[in-house]
Coordinates of C-alpha atoms and ligand atoms in Angstrom, one line a residue:
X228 CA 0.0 0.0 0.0
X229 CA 1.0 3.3 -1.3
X230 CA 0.6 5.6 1.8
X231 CA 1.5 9.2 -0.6
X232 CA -1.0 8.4 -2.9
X233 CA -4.8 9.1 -3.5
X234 CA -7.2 7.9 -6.0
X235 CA -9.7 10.2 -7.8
X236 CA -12.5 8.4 -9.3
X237 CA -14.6 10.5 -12.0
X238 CA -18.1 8.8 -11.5
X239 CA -20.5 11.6 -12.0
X240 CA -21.5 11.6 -15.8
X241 CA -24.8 10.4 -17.0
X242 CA -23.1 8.4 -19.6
X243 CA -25.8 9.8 -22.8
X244 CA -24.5 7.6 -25.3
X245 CA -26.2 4.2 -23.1
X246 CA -29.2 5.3 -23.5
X247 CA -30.6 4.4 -20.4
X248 CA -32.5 6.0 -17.2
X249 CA -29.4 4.8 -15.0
X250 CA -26.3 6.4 -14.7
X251 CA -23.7 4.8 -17.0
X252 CA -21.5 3.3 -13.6
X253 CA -24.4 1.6 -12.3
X254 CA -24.7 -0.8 -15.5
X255 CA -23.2 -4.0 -14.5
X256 CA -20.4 -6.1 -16.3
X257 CA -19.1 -9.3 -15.1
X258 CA -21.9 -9.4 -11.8
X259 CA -21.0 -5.9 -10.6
X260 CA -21.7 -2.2 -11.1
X261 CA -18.8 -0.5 -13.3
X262 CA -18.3 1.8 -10.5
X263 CA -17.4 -0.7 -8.3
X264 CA -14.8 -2.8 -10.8
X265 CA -12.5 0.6 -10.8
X266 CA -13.2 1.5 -6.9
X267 CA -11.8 -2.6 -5.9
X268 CA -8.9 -1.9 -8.2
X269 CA -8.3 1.7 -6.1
X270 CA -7.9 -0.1 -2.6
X271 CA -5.8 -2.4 -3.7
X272 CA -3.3 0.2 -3.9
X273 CA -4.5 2.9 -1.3
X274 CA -6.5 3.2 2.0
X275 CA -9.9 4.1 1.7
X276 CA -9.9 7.5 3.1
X277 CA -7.5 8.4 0.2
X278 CA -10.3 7.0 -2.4
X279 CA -13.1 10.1 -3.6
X280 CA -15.4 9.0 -5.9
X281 CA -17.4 12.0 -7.7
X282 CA -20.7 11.7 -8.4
X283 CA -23.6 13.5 -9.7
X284 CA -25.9 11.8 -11.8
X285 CA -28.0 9.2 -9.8
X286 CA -25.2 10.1 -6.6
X287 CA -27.3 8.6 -4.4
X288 CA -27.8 5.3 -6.0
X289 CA -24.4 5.1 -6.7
X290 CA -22.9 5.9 -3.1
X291 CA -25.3 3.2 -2.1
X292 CA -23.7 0.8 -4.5
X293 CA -20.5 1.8 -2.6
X294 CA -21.7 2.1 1.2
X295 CA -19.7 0.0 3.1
X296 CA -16.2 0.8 1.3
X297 CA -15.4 3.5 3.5
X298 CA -14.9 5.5 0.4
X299 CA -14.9 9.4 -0.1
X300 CA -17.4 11.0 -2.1
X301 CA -17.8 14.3 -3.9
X302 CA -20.5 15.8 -5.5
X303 CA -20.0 17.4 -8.9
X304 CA -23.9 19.2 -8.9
X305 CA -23.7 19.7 -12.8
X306 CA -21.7 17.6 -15.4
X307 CA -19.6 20.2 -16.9
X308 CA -16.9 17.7 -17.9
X309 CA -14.0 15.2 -16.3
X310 CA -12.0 19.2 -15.7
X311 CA -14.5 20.3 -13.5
X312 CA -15.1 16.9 -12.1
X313 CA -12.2 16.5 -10.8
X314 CA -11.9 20.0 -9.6
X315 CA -15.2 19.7 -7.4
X316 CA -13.2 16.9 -5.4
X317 CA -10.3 19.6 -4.3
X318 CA -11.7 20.0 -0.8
X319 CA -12.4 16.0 -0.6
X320 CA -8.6 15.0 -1.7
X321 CA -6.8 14.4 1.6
X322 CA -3.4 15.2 -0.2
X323 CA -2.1 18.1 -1.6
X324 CA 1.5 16.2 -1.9
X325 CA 2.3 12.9 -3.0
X326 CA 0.6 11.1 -6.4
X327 CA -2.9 11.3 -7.3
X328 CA -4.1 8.4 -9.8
X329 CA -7.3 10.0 -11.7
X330 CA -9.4 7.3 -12.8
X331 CA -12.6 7.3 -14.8
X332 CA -15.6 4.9 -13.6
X333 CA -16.6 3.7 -16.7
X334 CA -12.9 1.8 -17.3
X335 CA -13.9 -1.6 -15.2
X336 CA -10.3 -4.0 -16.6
X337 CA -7.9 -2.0 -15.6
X338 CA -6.0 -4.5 -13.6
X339 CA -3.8 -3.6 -10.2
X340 CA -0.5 -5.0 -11.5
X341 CA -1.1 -2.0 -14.7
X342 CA -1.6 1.0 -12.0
X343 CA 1.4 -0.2 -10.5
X344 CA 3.3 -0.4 -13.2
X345 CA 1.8 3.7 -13.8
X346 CA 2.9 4.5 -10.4
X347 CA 7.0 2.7 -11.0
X348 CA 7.2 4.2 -14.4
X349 CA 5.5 7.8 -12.8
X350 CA 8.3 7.9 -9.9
X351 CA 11.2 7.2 -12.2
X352 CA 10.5 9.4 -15.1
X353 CA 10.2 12.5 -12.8
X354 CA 7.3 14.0 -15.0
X355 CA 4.5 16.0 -13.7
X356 CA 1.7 13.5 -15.1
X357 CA 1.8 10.0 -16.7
X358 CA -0.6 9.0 -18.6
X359 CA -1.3 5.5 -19.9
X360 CA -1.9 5.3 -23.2
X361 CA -2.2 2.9 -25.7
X362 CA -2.4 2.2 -29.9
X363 CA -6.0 1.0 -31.1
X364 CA -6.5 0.2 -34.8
X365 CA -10.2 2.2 -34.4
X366 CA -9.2 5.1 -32.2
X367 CA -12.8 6.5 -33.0
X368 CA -14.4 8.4 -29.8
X369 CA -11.2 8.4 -27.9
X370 CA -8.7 11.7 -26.9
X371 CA -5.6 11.2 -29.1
X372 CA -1.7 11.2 -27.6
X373 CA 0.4 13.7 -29.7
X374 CA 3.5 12.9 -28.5
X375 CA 7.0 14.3 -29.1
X376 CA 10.0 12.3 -30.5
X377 CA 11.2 11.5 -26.7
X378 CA 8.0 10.3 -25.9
X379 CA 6.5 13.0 -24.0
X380 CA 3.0 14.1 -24.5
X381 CA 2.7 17.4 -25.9
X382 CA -1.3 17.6 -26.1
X383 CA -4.1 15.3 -25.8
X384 CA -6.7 16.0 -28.3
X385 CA -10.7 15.3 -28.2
X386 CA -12.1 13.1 -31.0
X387 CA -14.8 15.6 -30.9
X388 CA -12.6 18.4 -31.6
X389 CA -9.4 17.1 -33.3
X390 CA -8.1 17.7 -37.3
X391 CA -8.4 15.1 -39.7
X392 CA -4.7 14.9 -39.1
X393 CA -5.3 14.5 -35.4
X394 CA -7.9 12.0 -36.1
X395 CA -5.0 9.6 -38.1
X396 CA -3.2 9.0 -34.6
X397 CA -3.6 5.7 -33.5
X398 CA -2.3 6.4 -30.0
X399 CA -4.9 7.4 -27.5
X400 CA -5.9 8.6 -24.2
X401 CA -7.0 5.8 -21.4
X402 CA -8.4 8.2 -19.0
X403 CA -5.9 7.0 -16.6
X404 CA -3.6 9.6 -15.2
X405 CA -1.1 9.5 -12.4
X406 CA -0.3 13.1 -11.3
X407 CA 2.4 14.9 -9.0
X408 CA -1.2 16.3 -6.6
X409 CA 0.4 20.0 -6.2
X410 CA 1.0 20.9 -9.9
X411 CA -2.0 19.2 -10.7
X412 CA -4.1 21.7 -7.7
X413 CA -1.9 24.5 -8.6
X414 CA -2.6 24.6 -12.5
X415 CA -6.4 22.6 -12.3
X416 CA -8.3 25.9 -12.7
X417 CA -6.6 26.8 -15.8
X418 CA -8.3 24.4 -17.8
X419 CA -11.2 26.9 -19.6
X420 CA -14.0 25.1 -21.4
X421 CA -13.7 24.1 -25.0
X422 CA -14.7 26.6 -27.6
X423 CA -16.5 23.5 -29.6
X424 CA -18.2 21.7 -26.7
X425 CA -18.3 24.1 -23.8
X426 CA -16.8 21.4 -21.3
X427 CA -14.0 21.9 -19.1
X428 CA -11.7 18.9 -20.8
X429 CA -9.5 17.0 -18.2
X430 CA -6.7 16.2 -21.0
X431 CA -6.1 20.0 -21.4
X432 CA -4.4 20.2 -18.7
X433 CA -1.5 18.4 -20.1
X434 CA -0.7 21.6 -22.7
X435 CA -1.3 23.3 -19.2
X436 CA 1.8 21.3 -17.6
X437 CA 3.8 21.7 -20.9
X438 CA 3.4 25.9 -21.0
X439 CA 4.5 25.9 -17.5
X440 CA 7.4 24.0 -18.4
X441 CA 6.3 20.1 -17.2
X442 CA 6.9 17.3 -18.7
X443 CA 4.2 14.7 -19.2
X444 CA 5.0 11.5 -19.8
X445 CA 2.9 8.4 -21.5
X446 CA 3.2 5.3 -20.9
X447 CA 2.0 2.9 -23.7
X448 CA 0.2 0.2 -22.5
X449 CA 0.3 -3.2 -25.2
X450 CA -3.1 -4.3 -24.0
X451 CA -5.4 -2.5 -25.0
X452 CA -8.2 -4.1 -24.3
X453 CA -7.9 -3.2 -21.0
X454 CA -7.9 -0.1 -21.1
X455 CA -11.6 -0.6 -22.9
X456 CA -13.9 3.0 -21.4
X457 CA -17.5 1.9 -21.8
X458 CA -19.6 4.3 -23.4
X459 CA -22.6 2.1 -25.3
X460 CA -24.0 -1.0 -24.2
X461 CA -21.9 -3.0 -27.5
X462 CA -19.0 -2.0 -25.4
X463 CA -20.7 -3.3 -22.0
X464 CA -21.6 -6.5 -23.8
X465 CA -17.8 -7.0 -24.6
X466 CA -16.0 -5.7 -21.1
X467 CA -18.9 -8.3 -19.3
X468 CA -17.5 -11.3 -22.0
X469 CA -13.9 -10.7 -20.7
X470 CA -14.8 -10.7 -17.2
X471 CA -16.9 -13.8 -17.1
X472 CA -14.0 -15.4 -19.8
X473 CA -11.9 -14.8 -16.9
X474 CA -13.4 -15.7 -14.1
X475 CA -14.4 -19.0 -15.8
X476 CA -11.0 -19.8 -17.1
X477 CA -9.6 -19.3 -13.5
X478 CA -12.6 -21.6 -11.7
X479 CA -11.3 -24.5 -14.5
X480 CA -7.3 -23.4 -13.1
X481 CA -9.0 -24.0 -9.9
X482 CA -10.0 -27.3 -10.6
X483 CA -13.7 -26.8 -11.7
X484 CA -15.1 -28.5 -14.9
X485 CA -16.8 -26.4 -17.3
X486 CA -18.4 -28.0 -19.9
X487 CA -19.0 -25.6 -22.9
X488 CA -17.7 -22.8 -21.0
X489 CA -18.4 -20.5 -23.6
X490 CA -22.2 -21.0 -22.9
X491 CA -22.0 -20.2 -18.9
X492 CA -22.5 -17.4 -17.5
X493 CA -20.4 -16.7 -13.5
X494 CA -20.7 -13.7 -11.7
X495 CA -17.0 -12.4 -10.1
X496 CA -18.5 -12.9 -6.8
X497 CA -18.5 -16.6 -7.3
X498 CA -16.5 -19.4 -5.4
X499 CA -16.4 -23.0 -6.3
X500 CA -14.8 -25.9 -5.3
X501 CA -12.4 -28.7 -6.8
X502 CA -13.8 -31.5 -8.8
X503 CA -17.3 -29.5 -9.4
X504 CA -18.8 -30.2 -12.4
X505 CA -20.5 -27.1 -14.4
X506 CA -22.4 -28.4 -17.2
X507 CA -23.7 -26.0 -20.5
X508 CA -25.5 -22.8 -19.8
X509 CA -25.5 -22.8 -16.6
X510 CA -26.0 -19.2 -14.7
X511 CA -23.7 -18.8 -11.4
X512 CA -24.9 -15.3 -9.7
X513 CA -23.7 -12.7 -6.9
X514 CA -22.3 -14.2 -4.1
X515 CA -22.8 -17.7 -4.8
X516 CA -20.4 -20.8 -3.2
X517 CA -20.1 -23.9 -4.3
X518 CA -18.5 -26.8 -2.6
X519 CA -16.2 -29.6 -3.8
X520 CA -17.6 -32.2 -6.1
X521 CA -21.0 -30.9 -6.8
X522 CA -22.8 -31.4 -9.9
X523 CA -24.6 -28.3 -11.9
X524 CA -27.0 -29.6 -14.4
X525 CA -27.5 -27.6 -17.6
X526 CA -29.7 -24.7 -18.3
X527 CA -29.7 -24.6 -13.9
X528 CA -29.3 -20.5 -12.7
X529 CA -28.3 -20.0 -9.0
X530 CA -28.1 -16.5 -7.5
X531 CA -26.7 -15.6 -3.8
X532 CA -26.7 -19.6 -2.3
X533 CA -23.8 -21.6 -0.6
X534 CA -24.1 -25.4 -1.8
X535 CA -21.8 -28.0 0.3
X536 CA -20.1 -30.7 -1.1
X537 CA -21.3 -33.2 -3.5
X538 CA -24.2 -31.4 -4.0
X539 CA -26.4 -32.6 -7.2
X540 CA -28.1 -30.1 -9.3
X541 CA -30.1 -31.5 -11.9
X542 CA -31.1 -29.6 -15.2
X543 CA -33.2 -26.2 -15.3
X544 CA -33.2 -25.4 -11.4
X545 CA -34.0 -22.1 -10.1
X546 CA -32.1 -21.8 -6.8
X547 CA -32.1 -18.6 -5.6
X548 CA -30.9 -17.2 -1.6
X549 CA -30.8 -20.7 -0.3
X550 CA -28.4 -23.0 1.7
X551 CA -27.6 -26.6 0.0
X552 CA -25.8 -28.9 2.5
X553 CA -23.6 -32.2 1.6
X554 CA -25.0 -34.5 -0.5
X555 CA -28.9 -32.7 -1.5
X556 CA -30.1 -33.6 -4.8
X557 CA -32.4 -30.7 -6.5
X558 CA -33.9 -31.1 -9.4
X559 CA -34.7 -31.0 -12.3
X560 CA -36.9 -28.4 -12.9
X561 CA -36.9 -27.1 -9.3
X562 CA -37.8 -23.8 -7.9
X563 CA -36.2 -23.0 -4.9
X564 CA -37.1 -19.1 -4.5
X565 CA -35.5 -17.2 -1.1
X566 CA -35.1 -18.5 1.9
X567 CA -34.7 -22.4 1.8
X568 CA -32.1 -24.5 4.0
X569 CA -32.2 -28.2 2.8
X570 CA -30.4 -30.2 4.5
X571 CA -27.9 -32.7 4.2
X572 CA -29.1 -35.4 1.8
X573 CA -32.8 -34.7 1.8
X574 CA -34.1 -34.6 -2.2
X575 CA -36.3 -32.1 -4.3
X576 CA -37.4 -33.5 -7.2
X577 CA -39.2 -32.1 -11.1
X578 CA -42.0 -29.2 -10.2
X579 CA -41.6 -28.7 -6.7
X580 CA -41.4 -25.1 -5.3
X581 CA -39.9 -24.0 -1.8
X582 CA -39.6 -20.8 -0.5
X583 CA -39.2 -20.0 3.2
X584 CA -38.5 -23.5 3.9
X585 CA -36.3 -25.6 5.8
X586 CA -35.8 -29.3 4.6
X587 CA -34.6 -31.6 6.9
X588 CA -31.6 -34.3 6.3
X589 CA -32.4 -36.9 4.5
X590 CA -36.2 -35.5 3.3
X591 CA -37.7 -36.1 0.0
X592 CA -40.2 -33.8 -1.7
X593 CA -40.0 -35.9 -5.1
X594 CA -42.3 -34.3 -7.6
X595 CA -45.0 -31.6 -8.3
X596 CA -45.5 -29.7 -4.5
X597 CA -45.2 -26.3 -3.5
X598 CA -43.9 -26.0 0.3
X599 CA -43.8 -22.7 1.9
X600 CA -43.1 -21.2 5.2
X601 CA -42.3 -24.6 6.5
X602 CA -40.0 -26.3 9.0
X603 CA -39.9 -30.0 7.8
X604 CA -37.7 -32.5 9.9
X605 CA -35.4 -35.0 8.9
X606 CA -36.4 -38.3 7.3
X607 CA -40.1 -36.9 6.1
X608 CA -41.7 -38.1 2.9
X609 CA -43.5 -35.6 0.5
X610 CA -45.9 -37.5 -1.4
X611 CA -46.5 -36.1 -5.0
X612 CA -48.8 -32.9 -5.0
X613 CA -48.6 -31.9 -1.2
X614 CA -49.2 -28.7 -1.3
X615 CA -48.8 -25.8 1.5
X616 CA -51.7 -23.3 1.8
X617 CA -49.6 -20.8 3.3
X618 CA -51.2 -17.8 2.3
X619 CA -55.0 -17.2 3.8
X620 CA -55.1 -13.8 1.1
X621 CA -54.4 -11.7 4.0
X622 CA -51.7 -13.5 6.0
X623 CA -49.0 -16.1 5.6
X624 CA -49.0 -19.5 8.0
X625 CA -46.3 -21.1 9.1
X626 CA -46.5 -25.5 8.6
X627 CA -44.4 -27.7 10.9
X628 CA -43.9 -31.1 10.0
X629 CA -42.0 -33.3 12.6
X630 CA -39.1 -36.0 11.9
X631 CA -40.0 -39.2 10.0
X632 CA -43.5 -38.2 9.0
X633 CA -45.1 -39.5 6.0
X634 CA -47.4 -37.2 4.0
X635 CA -49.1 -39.2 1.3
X636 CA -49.7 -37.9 -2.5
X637 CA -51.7 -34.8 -3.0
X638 CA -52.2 -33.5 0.5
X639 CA -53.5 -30.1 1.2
X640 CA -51.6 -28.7 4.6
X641 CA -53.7 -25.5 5.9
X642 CA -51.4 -23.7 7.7
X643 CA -51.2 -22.9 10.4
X644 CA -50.6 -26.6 11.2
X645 CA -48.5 -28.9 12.8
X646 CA -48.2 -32.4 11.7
X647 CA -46.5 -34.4 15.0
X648 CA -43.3 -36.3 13.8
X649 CA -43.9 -39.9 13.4
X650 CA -47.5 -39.4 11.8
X651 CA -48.9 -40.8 8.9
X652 CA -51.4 -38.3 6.4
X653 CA -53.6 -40.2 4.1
X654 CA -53.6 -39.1 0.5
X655 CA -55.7 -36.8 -0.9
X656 CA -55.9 -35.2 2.6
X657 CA -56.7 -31.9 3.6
X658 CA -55.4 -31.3 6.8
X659 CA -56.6 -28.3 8.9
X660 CA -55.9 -29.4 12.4
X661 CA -52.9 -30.5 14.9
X662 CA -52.0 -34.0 13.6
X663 CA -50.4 -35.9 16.8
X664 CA -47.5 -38.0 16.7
X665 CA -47.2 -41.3 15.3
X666 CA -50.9 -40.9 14.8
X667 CA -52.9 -41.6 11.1
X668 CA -54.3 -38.2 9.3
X669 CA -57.4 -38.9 7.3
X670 CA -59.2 -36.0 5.9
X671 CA -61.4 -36.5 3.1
X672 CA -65.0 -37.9 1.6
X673 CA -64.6 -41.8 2.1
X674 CA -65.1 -44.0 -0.9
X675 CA -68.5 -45.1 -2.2
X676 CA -68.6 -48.2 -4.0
X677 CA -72.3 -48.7 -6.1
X678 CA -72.2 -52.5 -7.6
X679 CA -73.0 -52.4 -11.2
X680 CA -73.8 -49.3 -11.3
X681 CA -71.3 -48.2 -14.4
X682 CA -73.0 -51.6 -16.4
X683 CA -76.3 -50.1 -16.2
X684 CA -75.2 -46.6 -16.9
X685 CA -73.7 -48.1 -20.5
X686 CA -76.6 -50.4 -21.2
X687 CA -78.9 -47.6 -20.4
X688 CA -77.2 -45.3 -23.3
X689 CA -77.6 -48.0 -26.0
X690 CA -80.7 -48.4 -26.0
Ligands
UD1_883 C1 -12.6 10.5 -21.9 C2 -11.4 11.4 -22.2 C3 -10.7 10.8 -23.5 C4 -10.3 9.4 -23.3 C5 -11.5 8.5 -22.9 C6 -11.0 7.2 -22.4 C7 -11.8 13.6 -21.5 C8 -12.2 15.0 -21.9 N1 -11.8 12.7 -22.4 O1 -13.5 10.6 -23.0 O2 -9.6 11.6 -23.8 O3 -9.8 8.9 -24.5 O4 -12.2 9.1 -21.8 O5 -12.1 6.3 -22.1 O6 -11.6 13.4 -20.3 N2 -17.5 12.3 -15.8 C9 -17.8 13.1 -14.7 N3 -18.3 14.3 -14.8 C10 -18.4 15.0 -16.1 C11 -18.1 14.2 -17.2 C12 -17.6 12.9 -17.1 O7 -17.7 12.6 -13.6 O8 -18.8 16.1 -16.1 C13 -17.1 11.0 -15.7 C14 -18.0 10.0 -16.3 O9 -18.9 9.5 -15.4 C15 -17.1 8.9 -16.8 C16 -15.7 9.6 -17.0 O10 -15.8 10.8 -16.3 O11 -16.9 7.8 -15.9 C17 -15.4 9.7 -18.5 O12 -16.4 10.5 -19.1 P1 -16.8 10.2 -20.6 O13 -17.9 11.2 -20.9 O14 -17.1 8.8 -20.8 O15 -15.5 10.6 -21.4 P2 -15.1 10.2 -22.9 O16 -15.8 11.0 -23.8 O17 -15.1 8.7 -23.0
CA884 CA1 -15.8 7.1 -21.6

């Protein structure tokens, strides 16, 4: 950790060219808000009092996306360009010596390793500013380097505003700056809005440095990719394809199998454990774990859940919030929406819903029920159809169903109820009352039997 250095974050801009209601940071790439891709990469190198993020557009929603971080924030009321942005955070930056890294939010791959290498190559060419830069075969959109024959930058020029000449450099601007912090506070408020444009243009402050007799050095980054600013959601679309190619090539270094991995999807927030077996187009969201030697069947999508070892997902699962211990089998097409904890071993089988629910070890819910706001104990059978009536259209009713209880097919549980472990519910129940233990549950019409009665119905209609 740096301890001379702060980080600037420009974070403020609506970002027009998205065309969306939210602010450009907040879109997400890879699992997480732009925003906070380039605000990990700042403490990794600084503390977070020496991090200010500016924001404007949408700043609340965006210092909510960052609560927690123990970041600085500055408010930059009206977007009048990454100049004044960065000028509105002058009372905010706790240093007026040592480096200040400018960085802008919408620039999620920078990697740590390349703003170290900015800060090594800053300290040892003594320049003012550094700024990385790098060569693009379609520099279209981007500020252009014009560099001297030492390798100095002389000017960095807006696409916006540059001469067809200009526009023939291939060598552009990143938006990534590492500046000595008292030249850059002594000479910010020279920077006067562009004639063309009307916004106060961070990049002219580098003919600033050079008329006061700076130099300002670039440092030419070969991947450029990298350095990738997000300005339309084609460009989102690509930065989220690199993060999730990364993250899934560095589960399979891990020791995770991923079938087809060009078809899965993983979220950065992801964990998963050795000898796990990812089949195709599977979806692995926010802070998901998964634990050694699980299976995740195709087509499955599971958001914010921890799943213990050996684990079996079968095909087109929903699992979303829920705990999985050792050895569960889900699936497929189960619905686990927020809330569940099943339990070592215990099985959920094709069209059968959970939410609020805890599954005991060893339980089986095999096929076609819907359990909610249950506590089930270990070793209970679900027969086929059971459902929960949780939900009276006013409130919702919790069902308690003890250890070792066996609830035959197509049971209707009105909660609130409590079914005593041990006991024994007919089929086709519907069960409104306290069912004691190791006691038989039989709610329903009994059985009619009319001799002949179907003979003479068929004899009647032919004649
Ligand atoms: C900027 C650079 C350009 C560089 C490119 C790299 C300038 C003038 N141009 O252009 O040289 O090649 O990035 O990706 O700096 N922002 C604010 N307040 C504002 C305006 C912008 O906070 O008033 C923030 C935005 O939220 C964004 C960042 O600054 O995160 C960059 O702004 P953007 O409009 O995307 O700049 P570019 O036109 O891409
Ligand atoms: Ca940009």
């Amino acid at each position: 950790m740096e301890n001379d250095l702060s980080v600037v974050i420009l974070a403020a801009g609506l970002g027009t060219r998205m065309k969306s209601r939210k602010a450009k940071v907040l879109h997400h790439a890879g699992g997480l808000s732009l925003v906070e891709h380039v605000v990990n990469s700042a403490l990794a190198l600084t503390s977070p009092d020496r991090v200010v993020v500016v924001v404007g557009h949408q700043a609340e929603q965006v210092q909510e996306t960052l609560s927690g971080r123990g970041v600085r924030f500055a408010l930059q009321t009206e977007q009048k360009g990454t100049g004044d942005a960065l000028s509105v955070c002058r009372a905010e930056a706790p240093e007026r010596e040592g480096l200040l890294i400018v960085l802008y939010g919408d620039c999620p791959l920078l990697s740590v390793d390349t703003l170290n290498t900015l800060l090594s190559h800053h300290r040892n060419s003594g320049a003012a500013a550094t700024v990385i830069t790098t060569l693009l075969d379609d520099p279209s959109g981007y500020g252009r380097a014009i560099v001297d024959d030492a390798g100095y930058v002389e000017a960095i020029v807006e696409h916006k505003v540059a001469t067809t000449e200009q526009r023939a450099v291939r060598q552009i601007n990143s938006g990534i700056y590492c500046f000595d912090a008292a030249l850059l506070w002594k000479h910010l408020a020279e920077i006067e809005p562009n004639p063309v444009s009307k916004e106060y243009y961070l990049t002219d402050i580098v003919e600033i440095l050079n008329r006061a007799g700076h130099k300002v050095s670039a440092l030419l980054h070969a991947n450029s990719n990298e350095l990738m600013g997000i300005n339309t959601r084609i460009e989102l679309a690509i930065v989220d394809r690199i993060l999730r190619e990364r993250k899934v090539r560095q589960l399979m270094l891990d020791g995770v199998t991923i079938e087809k991995p060009e078809t899965v999807i993983v979220d950065l927030g992801v964990e998963a454990g050795m000898d796990s077996l990812v089949e195709p187009f599977v979806q692995l969201l926010g802070n998901t774990t998964i634990g050694e030697s699980c299976r995740i069947g195709a087509g499955s999508i599971i958001r914010d859940s921890q799943l213990g070892d050996g684990v079996e997902i079968a095909p087109y699962t929903l699992i979303q919030s829920s705990t999985i211990d050792a050895g569960a089998t889900i699936g497929p097409f189960a619905r686990l929406r927020p809330g569940n904890h099943v339990k070592a071993a215990a099985h959920i089988g094709n069209f059968v819903e959970l939410k609020k629910t805890t599954l005991g070890a060893g339980s089986k819910a095999g096929h076609l029920t819907y359990l909610g706001d249950s506590v089930i104990g270990a070793g209970v059978n679900v027969g086929a159809g059971t459902i929960t009536c949780n939900y009276d259209g006013i409130h919702k009713h919790q069902t308690t169903i003890g250890d070792g209880v066996f609830v035959g097919s197509n049971a209707t549980l009105v909660a609130p109820v409590e079914l005593g472990s041990g006991s024994y519910i007919a089929a086709g129940s519907v069960v409104t009352e306290t069912v004691p233990e190791d006691s038989l549950a039989v709610g329903r019409g009994r059985q009619v039997n009319k001799d002949g009665w179907a003979k003479r119905r068929r004899e009647q209609q032919q004649r």
